[in-house]
């Protein structure tokens, strides 16, 4: 059974920083692609960042230069360092991991429960 648990969310002032963590059980980070998504009130869940198995990273235009995705294979934990936070970054943040199959990685994803990030002026 796979479980992803996010932590590190909270309330910060605009311009501040937060570091989100996602600890996995029943799943090994580094085998398939992982990423972060977010959902603001009244909006659909959107892509924030991904980290492929080969180390390639991608970011939404809205967070480029401010957010950094990384993973610690030894700790089996995924991170999202968020700097220079803006009020529009306010959302519930979810970590995700591609499902692993015998042939490789599937497009289907496991999802965490989400952690709230609130950025105030």
Short mmCIF file of N, CA and C in Angstrom, two decimals:
data_model
loop_
_atom_site.label_atom_id
_atom_site.label_comp_id
_atom_site.label_asym_id
_atom_site.label_seq_id
_atom_site.Cartn_x
_atom_site.Cartn_y
_atom_site.Cartn_z
N UNK A 1 0.84 -1.18 0.00
CA UNK A 1 0.00 0.00 0.00
C UNK A 1 0.89 1.25 0.00
N UNK A 2 0.61 2.16 -0.91
CA UNK A 2 1.40 3.37 -1.05
C UNK A 2 0.72 4.52 -0.32
N UNK A 3 1.52 5.28 0.41
CA UNK A 3 1.01 6.46 1.09
C UNK A 3 2.02 7.59 0.96
N UNK A 4 1.53 8.77 0.58
CA UNK A 4 2.34 9.97 0.49
C UNK A 4 1.80 10.97 1.50
N UNK A 5 2.67 11.51 2.33
CA UNK A 5 2.25 12.43 3.38
C UNK A 5 3.04 13.72 3.27
N UNK A 6 2.33 14.82 2.97
CA UNK A 6 2.96 16.13 2.87
C UNK A 6 3.03 16.80 4.23
N UNK A 7 4.01 17.66 4.39
CA UNK A 7 4.14 18.47 5.58
C UNK A 7 4.90 19.74 5.23
N UNK A 8 4.89 20.70 6.13
CA UNK A 8 5.64 21.93 5.93
C UNK A 8 4.81 23.12 5.50
N UNK A 9 3.54 22.91 5.24
CA UNK A 9 2.68 24.02 4.87
C UNK A 9 2.43 24.93 6.06
N UNK A 10 1.89 26.10 5.77
CA UNK A 10 1.61 27.06 6.81
C UNK A 10 1.27 28.41 6.24
N UNK A 11 1.31 29.41 7.09
CA UNK A 11 1.00 30.78 6.70
C UNK A 11 2.25 31.64 6.78
N UNK A 12 2.52 32.36 5.71
CA UNK A 12 3.70 33.23 5.65
C UNK A 12 3.34 34.55 5.00
N UNK A 13 4.19 35.53 5.22
CA UNK A 13 4.04 36.82 4.57
C UNK A 13 4.59 36.76 3.15
N UNK A 14 4.04 37.58 2.28
CA UNK A 14 4.56 37.68 0.92
C UNK A 14 6.05 37.99 0.96
N UNK A 15 6.80 37.29 0.11
CA UNK A 15 8.24 37.44 0.10
C UNK A 15 8.96 36.42 0.95
N UNK A 16 8.22 35.70 1.77
CA UNK A 16 8.81 34.71 2.64
C UNK A 16 9.03 33.39 1.94
N UNK A 17 9.46 32.40 2.72
CA UNK A 17 9.80 31.09 2.17
C UNK A 17 9.18 29.97 2.99
N UNK A 18 8.93 28.86 2.33
CA UNK A 18 8.49 27.63 2.96
C UNK A 18 9.13 26.46 2.24
N UNK A 19 9.34 25.38 2.96
CA UNK A 19 9.83 24.15 2.35
C UNK A 19 8.87 23.03 2.67
N UNK A 20 8.27 22.48 1.63
CA UNK A 20 7.35 21.38 1.78
C UNK A 20 8.08 20.06 1.66
N UNK A 21 7.61 19.08 2.40
CA UNK A 21 8.17 17.74 2.35
C UNK A 21 7.08 16.74 2.04
N UNK A 22 7.46 15.66 1.40
CA UNK A 22 6.54 14.57 1.09
C UNK A 22 7.25 13.27 1.38
N UNK A 23 6.83 12.61 2.44
CA UNK A 23 7.41 11.33 2.82
C UNK A 23 6.58 10.19 2.27
N UNK A 24 7.25 9.21 1.73
CA UNK A 24 6.56 8.09 1.10
C UNK A 24 6.75 6.80 1.88
N UNK A 25 5.71 6.01 1.88
CA UNK A 25 5.78 4.66 2.40
C UNK A 25 5.20 3.72 1.36
N UNK A 26 5.80 2.57 1.20
CA UNK A 26 5.35 1.64 0.17
C UNK A 26 5.70 2.09 -1.23
N UNK A 27 6.58 3.07 -1.35
CA UNK A 27 6.99 3.63 -2.63
C UNK A 27 8.39 4.17 -2.47
N UNK A 28 9.21 3.96 -3.48
CA UNK A 28 10.59 4.43 -3.44
C UNK A 28 10.78 5.57 -4.43
N UNK A 29 11.02 6.78 -3.91
CA UNK A 29 11.34 7.90 -4.78
C UNK A 29 12.64 7.62 -5.52
N UNK A 30 12.68 8.07 -6.75
CA UNK A 30 13.84 7.85 -7.59
C UNK A 30 13.62 6.82 -8.67
N UNK A 31 12.57 6.01 -8.53
CA UNK A 31 12.29 4.99 -9.52
C UNK A 31 11.46 5.53 -10.68
N UNK A 32 10.56 6.44 -10.39
CA UNK A 32 9.71 7.03 -11.40
C UNK A 32 9.61 8.54 -11.18
N UNK A 33 8.89 9.22 -12.06
CA UNK A 33 8.75 10.66 -11.95
C UNK A 33 7.92 11.05 -10.74
N UNK A 34 8.23 12.21 -10.19
CA UNK A 34 7.51 12.75 -9.05
C UNK A 34 7.23 14.22 -9.31
N UNK A 35 6.34 14.80 -8.52
CA UNK A 35 6.04 16.20 -8.75
C UNK A 35 5.16 16.81 -7.68
N UNK A 36 4.92 18.10 -7.86
CA UNK A 36 4.06 18.87 -6.98
C UNK A 36 2.99 19.55 -7.80
N UNK A 37 1.79 19.59 -7.26
CA UNK A 37 0.65 20.26 -7.86
C UNK A 37 -0.04 21.09 -6.79
N UNK A 38 -0.88 22.01 -7.22
CA UNK A 38 -1.59 22.83 -6.25
C UNK A 38 -2.99 23.15 -6.74
N UNK A 39 -3.86 23.46 -5.81
CA UNK A 39 -5.22 23.82 -6.14
C UNK A 39 -5.65 25.00 -5.27
N UNK A 40 -5.92 26.12 -5.92
CA UNK A 40 -6.39 27.30 -5.24
C UNK A 40 -7.91 27.27 -5.16
N UNK A 41 -8.49 28.01 -4.23
CA UNK A 41 -9.95 28.03 -4.11
C UNK A 41 -10.63 28.43 -5.41
N UNK A 42 -11.61 27.64 -5.83
CA UNK A 42 -12.35 27.94 -7.04
C UNK A 42 -11.64 27.61 -8.33
N UNK A 43 -10.46 27.02 -8.25
CA UNK A 43 -9.71 26.68 -9.45
C UNK A 43 -9.41 25.18 -9.50
N UNK A 44 -9.07 24.72 -10.70
CA UNK A 44 -8.70 23.32 -10.87
C UNK A 44 -7.26 23.10 -10.40
N UNK A 45 -6.96 21.87 -10.08
CA UNK A 45 -5.60 21.52 -9.69
C UNK A 45 -4.66 21.78 -10.86
N UNK A 46 -3.52 22.39 -10.58
CA UNK A 46 -2.57 22.73 -11.63
C UNK A 46 -1.17 22.22 -11.32
N UNK A 47 -0.44 22.03 -12.38
CA UNK A 47 0.94 21.59 -12.31
C UNK A 47 1.83 22.68 -11.72
N UNK A 48 2.75 22.28 -10.86
CA UNK A 48 3.73 23.20 -10.29
C UNK A 48 5.14 22.83 -10.74
N UNK A 49 5.51 21.58 -10.50
CA UNK A 49 6.87 21.14 -10.82
C UNK A 49 6.94 19.63 -10.90
N UNK A 50 7.85 19.13 -11.73
CA UNK A 50 8.09 17.69 -11.81
C UNK A 50 9.59 17.41 -11.79
N UNK A 51 9.92 16.23 -11.35
CA UNK A 51 11.30 15.75 -11.33
C UNK A 51 11.30 14.34 -11.90
N UNK A 52 11.94 14.19 -13.04
CA UNK A 52 12.02 12.89 -13.67
C UNK A 52 13.12 12.05 -13.05
N UNK A 53 13.07 10.77 -13.33
CA UNK A 53 14.03 9.83 -12.77
C UNK A 53 15.46 10.18 -13.15
N UNK A 54 15.65 10.76 -14.35
CA UNK A 54 16.98 11.12 -14.80
C UNK A 54 17.45 12.46 -14.24
N UNK A 55 16.65 13.08 -13.39
CA UNK A 55 17.03 14.34 -12.77
C UNK A 55 16.51 15.57 -13.46
N UNK A 56 15.86 15.43 -14.60
CA UNK A 56 15.32 16.56 -15.32
C UNK A 56 14.16 17.19 -14.55
N UNK A 57 14.17 18.49 -14.44
CA UNK A 57 13.11 19.21 -13.73
C UNK A 57 12.34 20.11 -14.67
N UNK A 58 11.08 20.32 -14.35
CA UNK A 58 10.24 21.26 -15.07
C UNK A 58 9.46 22.08 -14.06
N UNK A 59 9.11 23.31 -14.45
CA UNK A 59 8.39 24.19 -13.57
C UNK A 59 7.32 24.95 -14.34
N UNK A 60 6.22 25.23 -13.68
CA UNK A 60 5.23 26.12 -14.26
C UNK A 60 5.84 27.51 -14.38
N UNK A 61 5.44 28.24 -15.41
CA UNK A 61 5.98 29.57 -15.63
C UNK A 61 5.78 30.47 -14.40
N UNK A 62 4.71 30.26 -13.70
CA UNK A 62 4.37 31.11 -12.57
C UNK A 62 5.32 30.95 -11.38
N UNK A 63 6.09 29.85 -11.34
CA UNK A 63 6.97 29.61 -10.20
C UNK A 63 8.43 29.53 -10.58
N UNK A 64 8.75 29.62 -11.85
CA UNK A 64 10.14 29.53 -12.29
C UNK A 64 11.00 30.59 -11.61
N UNK A 65 12.16 30.17 -11.15
CA UNK A 65 13.07 31.08 -10.48
C UNK A 65 12.79 31.25 -9.01
N UNK A 66 11.65 30.74 -8.53
CA UNK A 66 11.28 30.89 -7.13
C UNK A 66 11.18 29.55 -6.40
N UNK A 67 10.73 28.52 -7.10
CA UNK A 67 10.54 27.20 -6.49
C UNK A 67 11.61 26.23 -6.98
N UNK A 68 11.97 25.29 -6.12
CA UNK A 68 12.94 24.27 -6.48
C UNK A 68 12.46 22.91 -5.98
N UNK A 69 12.39 21.95 -6.88
CA UNK A 69 12.00 20.60 -6.51
C UNK A 69 13.25 19.75 -6.34
N UNK A 70 13.23 18.86 -5.38
CA UNK A 70 14.36 17.97 -5.15
C UNK A 70 13.88 16.73 -4.40
N UNK A 71 14.71 15.71 -4.37
CA UNK A 71 14.39 14.53 -3.61
C UNK A 71 15.63 13.98 -2.95
N UNK A 72 15.44 13.36 -1.81
CA UNK A 72 16.51 12.73 -1.07
C UNK A 72 16.23 11.24 -1.07
N UNK A 73 16.95 10.50 -1.89
CA UNK A 73 16.70 9.07 -2.02
C UNK A 73 16.96 8.34 -0.70
N UNK A 74 17.98 8.77 0.04
CA UNK A 74 18.30 8.11 1.30
C UNK A 74 17.17 8.26 2.31
N UNK A 75 16.53 9.43 2.33
CA UNK A 75 15.43 9.68 3.25
C UNK A 75 14.08 9.34 2.65
N UNK A 76 14.08 9.00 1.36
CA UNK A 76 12.85 8.67 0.65
C UNK A 76 11.82 9.79 0.80
N UNK A 77 12.28 11.01 0.55
CA UNK A 77 11.46 12.19 0.74
C UNK A 77 11.60 13.14 -0.44
N UNK A 78 10.49 13.73 -0.85
CA UNK A 78 10.44 14.72 -1.91
C UNK A 78 10.25 16.09 -1.27
N UNK A 79 10.88 17.11 -1.86
CA UNK A 79 10.82 18.46 -1.30
C UNK A 79 10.39 19.48 -2.35
N UNK A 80 9.83 20.57 -1.87
CA UNK A 80 9.58 21.73 -2.71
C UNK A 80 9.97 22.96 -1.91
N UNK A 81 11.09 23.56 -2.28
CA UNK A 81 11.53 24.79 -1.66
C UNK A 81 10.86 25.96 -2.36
N UNK A 82 10.14 26.77 -1.62
CA UNK A 82 9.39 27.88 -2.17
C UNK A 82 9.93 29.18 -1.60
N UNK A 83 10.47 30.02 -2.46
CA UNK A 83 11.01 31.31 -2.07
C UNK A 83 10.23 32.43 -2.72
N UNK A 84 10.40 33.63 -2.19
CA UNK A 84 9.74 34.81 -2.74
C UNK A 84 8.25 34.56 -2.98
N UNK A 85 7.60 34.03 -1.97
CA UNK A 85 6.20 33.65 -2.11
C UNK A 85 5.30 34.86 -2.37
N UNK A 86 4.30 34.63 -3.20
CA UNK A 86 3.32 35.64 -3.55
C UNK A 86 1.94 35.21 -3.07
N UNK A 87 1.05 36.16 -2.94
CA UNK A 87 -0.29 35.84 -2.49
C UNK A 87 -0.97 34.84 -3.43
N UNK A 88 -0.66 34.91 -4.71
CA UNK A 88 -1.25 34.00 -5.67
C UNK A 88 -0.73 32.57 -5.55
N UNK A 89 0.27 32.35 -4.71
CA UNK A 89 0.75 31.00 -4.44
C UNK A 89 -0.13 30.29 -3.41
N UNK A 90 -1.05 31.00 -2.82
CA UNK A 90 -1.94 30.41 -1.83
C UNK A 90 -2.75 29.28 -2.46
N UNK A 91 -2.65 28.10 -1.88
CA UNK A 91 -3.32 26.92 -2.42
C UNK A 91 -3.05 25.73 -1.52
N UNK A 92 -3.75 24.64 -1.80
CA UNK A 92 -3.41 23.37 -1.20
C UNK A 92 -2.41 22.70 -2.13
N UNK A 93 -1.28 22.29 -1.59
CA UNK A 93 -0.23 21.69 -2.38
C UNK A 93 -0.21 20.18 -2.19
N UNK A 94 -0.12 19.46 -3.30
CA UNK A 94 -0.14 18.02 -3.31
C UNK A 94 1.14 17.47 -3.93
N UNK A 95 1.70 16.44 -3.33
CA UNK A 95 2.79 15.74 -3.99
C UNK A 95 2.21 14.55 -4.74
N UNK A 96 2.90 14.14 -5.77
CA UNK A 96 2.44 13.05 -6.61
C UNK A 96 3.61 12.21 -7.08
N UNK A 97 3.33 10.96 -7.34
CA UNK A 97 4.37 10.05 -7.81
C UNK A 97 3.78 9.09 -8.83
N UNK A 98 4.48 8.91 -9.93
CA UNK A 98 4.03 7.98 -10.95
C UNK A 98 4.01 6.56 -10.40
N UNK A 99 2.98 5.84 -10.77
CA UNK A 99 2.88 4.45 -10.37
C UNK A 99 3.91 3.61 -11.11
N UNK A 100 4.45 2.64 -10.42
CA UNK A 100 5.45 1.77 -11.00
C UNK A 100 4.81 0.46 -11.44
N UNK A 101 5.13 0.05 -12.65
CA UNK A 101 4.68 -1.21 -13.18
C UNK A 101 5.87 -2.09 -13.51
N UNK A 102 5.61 -3.32 -13.85
CA UNK A 102 6.69 -4.24 -14.13
C UNK A 102 7.53 -3.77 -15.31
N UNK A 103 6.91 -3.05 -16.25
CA UNK A 103 7.59 -2.58 -17.45
C UNK A 103 8.22 -1.20 -17.30
N UNK A 104 7.95 -0.53 -16.21
CA UNK A 104 8.48 0.81 -16.00
C UNK A 104 7.53 1.67 -15.20
N UNK A 105 7.34 2.92 -15.67
CA UNK A 105 6.52 3.88 -14.95
C UNK A 105 5.23 4.18 -15.71
N UNK A 106 4.14 4.26 -14.98
CA UNK A 106 2.84 4.54 -15.56
C UNK A 106 2.52 6.03 -15.44
N UNK A 107 1.62 6.50 -16.29
CA UNK A 107 1.19 7.89 -16.23
C UNK A 107 0.27 8.14 -15.04
N UNK A 108 -0.40 7.11 -14.56
CA UNK A 108 -1.23 7.24 -13.36
C UNK A 108 -0.36 7.61 -12.17
N UNK A 109 -0.94 8.35 -11.23
CA UNK A 109 -0.17 8.85 -10.10
C UNK A 109 -0.79 8.52 -8.76
N UNK A 110 0.07 8.35 -7.77
CA UNK A 110 -0.35 8.36 -6.38
C UNK A 110 -0.37 9.81 -5.92
N UNK A 111 -1.29 10.12 -5.02
CA UNK A 111 -1.42 11.49 -4.52
C UNK A 111 -1.39 11.54 -3.01
N UNK A 112 -0.78 12.60 -2.48
CA UNK A 112 -0.83 12.85 -1.06
C UNK A 112 -2.13 13.52 -0.69
N UNK A 113 -2.32 13.77 0.60
CA UNK A 113 -3.56 14.37 1.08
C UNK A 113 -3.59 15.89 0.91
N UNK A 114 -2.44 16.49 0.68
CA UNK A 114 -2.35 17.93 0.50
C UNK A 114 -1.98 18.66 1.77
N UNK A 115 -1.32 19.79 1.61
CA UNK A 115 -0.97 20.65 2.73
C UNK A 115 -1.24 22.10 2.34
N UNK A 116 -1.85 22.85 3.24
CA UNK A 116 -2.27 24.21 2.95
C UNK A 116 -1.10 25.19 3.04
N UNK A 117 -0.98 26.02 2.02
CA UNK A 117 -0.02 27.12 2.01
C UNK A 117 -0.80 28.41 1.84
N UNK A 118 -0.65 29.32 2.79
CA UNK A 118 -1.34 30.60 2.74
C UNK A 118 -0.31 31.72 2.79
N UNK A 119 -0.36 32.59 1.79
CA UNK A 119 0.56 33.71 1.70
C UNK A 119 -0.24 35.00 1.83
N UNK A 120 0.09 35.80 2.81
CA UNK A 120 -0.63 37.04 3.07
C UNK A 120 0.22 38.25 2.71
N UNK A 121 -0.45 39.36 2.46
CA UNK A 121 0.24 40.60 2.12
C UNK A 121 0.87 41.23 3.34
#
